[in-house]
Amino acid sequence: MRQNFLGVVIGTAMQKTVKVRVMTQKVHPVVRKTYKSFKNYLAHDEASKCKLGDVVRIEACRPISARKHFTVAEIVAASKVWEHAKQE
């Protein structure tokens, strides 16, 4: 089973690459309070279908470049806010 994450596309400036922000919830060891932790991953998007704000599932793969070790497996939810802004 390959490592996979759900995240939001926050950058599409590169060719065939998207920047995905993945959120995880952690528990502080002393205070026992949950807090959100974010990490950004570069993912390969062969068809360049992802848009800003899309919720995507990324999956681990062989290293494609120095910082790119994930591919976009599927677009879970398309962004409606960014599409609406482009139409106007």
PDB file of C-alpha atoms in Angstrom:
ATOM      1  CA  MET A   1       0.000   0.000   0.000  1.00  0.00           C
ATOM      2  CA  ARG A   2       1.440   3.343  -1.028  1.00  0.00           C
ATOM      3  CA  GLN A   3       1.545   6.343   1.225  1.00  0.00           C
ATOM      4  CA  ASN A   4      -1.238   8.789   0.349  1.00  0.00           C
ATOM      5  CA  PHE A   5      -2.611  12.067   1.691  1.00  0.00           C
ATOM      6  CA  LEU A   6      -5.602  14.347   1.164  1.00  0.00           C
ATOM      7  CA  GLY A   7      -4.768  17.995   0.659  1.00  0.00           C
ATOM      8  CA  VAL A   8      -5.676  21.296  -0.967  1.00  0.00           C
ATOM      9  CA  VAL A   9      -3.916  22.662  -4.048  1.00  0.00           C
ATOM     10  CA  ILE A  10      -2.280  25.983  -3.116  1.00  0.00           C
ATOM     11  CA  GLY A  11       0.019  26.489  -6.099  1.00  0.00           C
ATOM     12  CA  THR A  12      -0.098  25.760  -9.827  1.00  0.00           C
ATOM     13  CA  ALA A  13       2.649  28.056 -11.139  1.00  0.00           C
ATOM     14  CA  MET A  14       4.903  25.212 -12.315  1.00  0.00           C
ATOM     15  CA  GLN A  15       4.431  23.037 -15.391  1.00  0.00           C
ATOM     16  CA  LYS A  16       2.937  19.596 -14.601  1.00  0.00           C
ATOM     17  CA  THR A  17       3.465  20.239 -10.888  1.00  0.00           C
ATOM     18  CA  VAL A  18       1.153  21.376  -8.095  1.00  0.00           C
ATOM     19  CA  LYS A  19       1.865  22.371  -4.521  1.00  0.00           C
ATOM     20  CA  VAL A  20      -0.468  20.580  -2.095  1.00  0.00           C
ATOM     21  CA  ARG A  21      -0.999  21.562   1.558  1.00  0.00           C
ATOM     22  CA  VAL A  22      -1.715  18.571   3.807  1.00  0.00           C
ATOM     23  CA  MET A  23      -3.186  19.116   7.263  1.00  0.00           C
ATOM     24  CA  THR A  24      -2.660  16.682  10.154  1.00  0.00           C
ATOM     25  CA  GLN A  25      -3.933  16.912  13.703  1.00  0.00           C
ATOM     26  CA  LYS A  26      -1.455  16.242  16.469  1.00  0.00           C
ATOM     27  CA  VAL A  27      -1.715  16.098  20.254  1.00  0.00           C
ATOM     28  CA  HIS A  28       0.656  18.187  22.339  1.00  0.00           C
ATOM     29  CA  PRO A  29       2.538  15.810  24.663  1.00  0.00           C
ATOM     30  CA  VAL A  30       2.322  17.971  27.794  1.00  0.00           C
ATOM     31  CA  VAL A  31      -0.848  20.041  27.430  1.00  0.00           C
ATOM     32  CA  ARG A  32      -2.842  17.260  25.668  1.00  0.00           C
ATOM     33  CA  LYS A  33      -4.431  19.770  23.322  1.00  0.00           C
ATOM     34  CA  THR A  34      -4.946  18.972  19.645  1.00  0.00           C
ATOM     35  CA  TYR A  35      -3.473  21.368  17.128  1.00  0.00           C
ATOM     36  CA  LYS A  36      -3.256  21.507  13.353  1.00  0.00           C
ATOM     37  CA  SER A  37       0.032  20.946  11.584  1.00  0.00           C
ATOM     38  CA  PHE A  38       0.533  21.738   7.891  1.00  0.00           C
ATOM     39  CA  LYS A  39       3.070  20.448   5.402  1.00  0.00           C
ATOM     40  CA  ASN A  40       3.442  21.281   1.722  1.00  0.00           C
ATOM     41  CA  TYR A  41       4.242  18.650  -0.901  1.00  0.00           C
ATOM     42  CA  LEU A  42       5.081  19.009  -4.583  1.00  0.00           C
ATOM     43  CA  ALA A  43       3.051  16.542  -6.651  1.00  0.00           C
ATOM     44  CA  HIS A  44       3.234  15.561 -10.306  1.00  0.00           C
ATOM     45  CA  ASP A  45       0.118  16.461 -12.320  1.00  0.00           C
ATOM     46  CA  GLU A  46       0.662  15.016 -15.788  1.00  0.00           C
ATOM     47  CA  ALA A  47      -2.477  16.459 -17.413  1.00  0.00           C
ATOM     48  CA  SER A  48      -2.321  19.789 -15.509  1.00  0.00           C
ATOM     49  CA  LYS A  49      -6.002  19.418 -14.545  1.00  0.00           C
ATOM     50  CA  CYS A  50      -5.695  20.675 -10.957  1.00  0.00           C
ATOM     51  CA  LYS A  51      -6.757  24.220 -10.128  1.00  0.00           C
ATOM     52  CA  LEU A  52      -6.273  26.363  -7.047  1.00  0.00           C
ATOM     53  CA  GLY A  53      -8.469  25.214  -4.175  1.00  0.00           C
ATOM     54  CA  ASP A  54      -9.087  21.673  -5.456  1.00  0.00           C
ATOM     55  CA  VAL A  55      -9.067  18.897  -2.867  1.00  0.00           C
ATOM     56  CA  VAL A  56      -6.815  16.131  -4.195  1.00  0.00           C
ATOM     57  CA  ARG A  57      -5.435  12.780  -3.105  1.00  0.00           C
ATOM     58  CA  ILE A  58      -1.698  12.448  -3.639  1.00  0.00           C
ATOM     59  CA  GLU A  59       0.131   9.137  -3.738  1.00  0.00           C
ATOM     60  CA  ALA A  60       3.801   8.314  -3.204  1.00  0.00           C
ATOM     61  CA  CYS A  61       5.830   7.290  -6.254  1.00  0.00           C
ATOM     62  CA  ARG A  62       9.426   7.052  -7.356  1.00  0.00           C
ATOM     63  CA  PRO A  63      11.382  10.338  -7.140  1.00  0.00           C
ATOM     64  CA  ILE A  64      10.501  12.405 -10.205  1.00  0.00           C
ATOM     65  CA  SER A  65      12.795  15.287  -9.278  1.00  0.00           C
ATOM     66  CA  ALA A  66      14.773  16.481  -6.254  1.00  0.00           C
ATOM     67  CA  ARG A  67      11.648  17.606  -4.348  1.00  0.00           C
ATOM     68  CA  LYS A  68       8.841  15.759  -6.149  1.00  0.00           C
ATOM     69  CA  HIS A  69       7.981  12.303  -4.745  1.00  0.00           C
ATOM     70  CA  PHE A  70       4.175  12.283  -5.112  1.00  0.00           C
ATOM     71  CA  THR A  71       1.659  12.155  -7.963  1.00  0.00           C
ATOM     72  CA  VAL A  72      -1.942  13.356  -8.039  1.00  0.00           C
ATOM     73  CA  ALA A  73      -4.033  10.183  -7.810  1.00  0.00           C
ATOM     74  CA  GLU A  74      -7.456  11.845  -8.087  1.00  0.00           C
ATOM     75  CA  ILE A  75      -9.294  15.124  -7.692  1.00  0.00           C
ATOM     76  CA  VAL A  76     -11.686  14.513  -4.801  1.00  0.00           C
ATOM     77  CA  ALA A  77     -13.541  17.848  -4.942  1.00  0.00           C
ATOM     78  CA  ALA A  78     -13.209  20.585  -7.520  1.00  0.00           C
ATOM     79  CA  SER A  79     -12.972  24.160  -6.343  1.00  0.00           C
ATOM     80  CA  LYS A  80     -16.037  26.282  -7.071  1.00  0.00           C
ATOM     81  CA  VAL A  81     -14.689  29.573  -5.740  1.00  0.00           C
ATOM     82  CA  TRP A  82     -11.785  29.848  -8.164  1.00  0.00           C
ATOM     83  CA  GLU A  83     -13.801  28.734 -11.207  1.00  0.00           C
ATOM     84  CA  HIS A  84     -16.472  31.349 -10.465  1.00  0.00           C
ATOM     85  CA  ALA A  85     -13.858  34.076 -10.122  1.00  0.00           C
ATOM     86  CA  LYS A  86     -12.348  33.224 -13.520  1.00  0.00           C
ATOM     87  CA  GLN A  87     -15.702  33.366 -15.338  1.00  0.00           C
ATOM     88  CA  GLU A  88     -16.431  36.942 -14.306  1.00  0.00           C
TER      89      GLU A  88
END
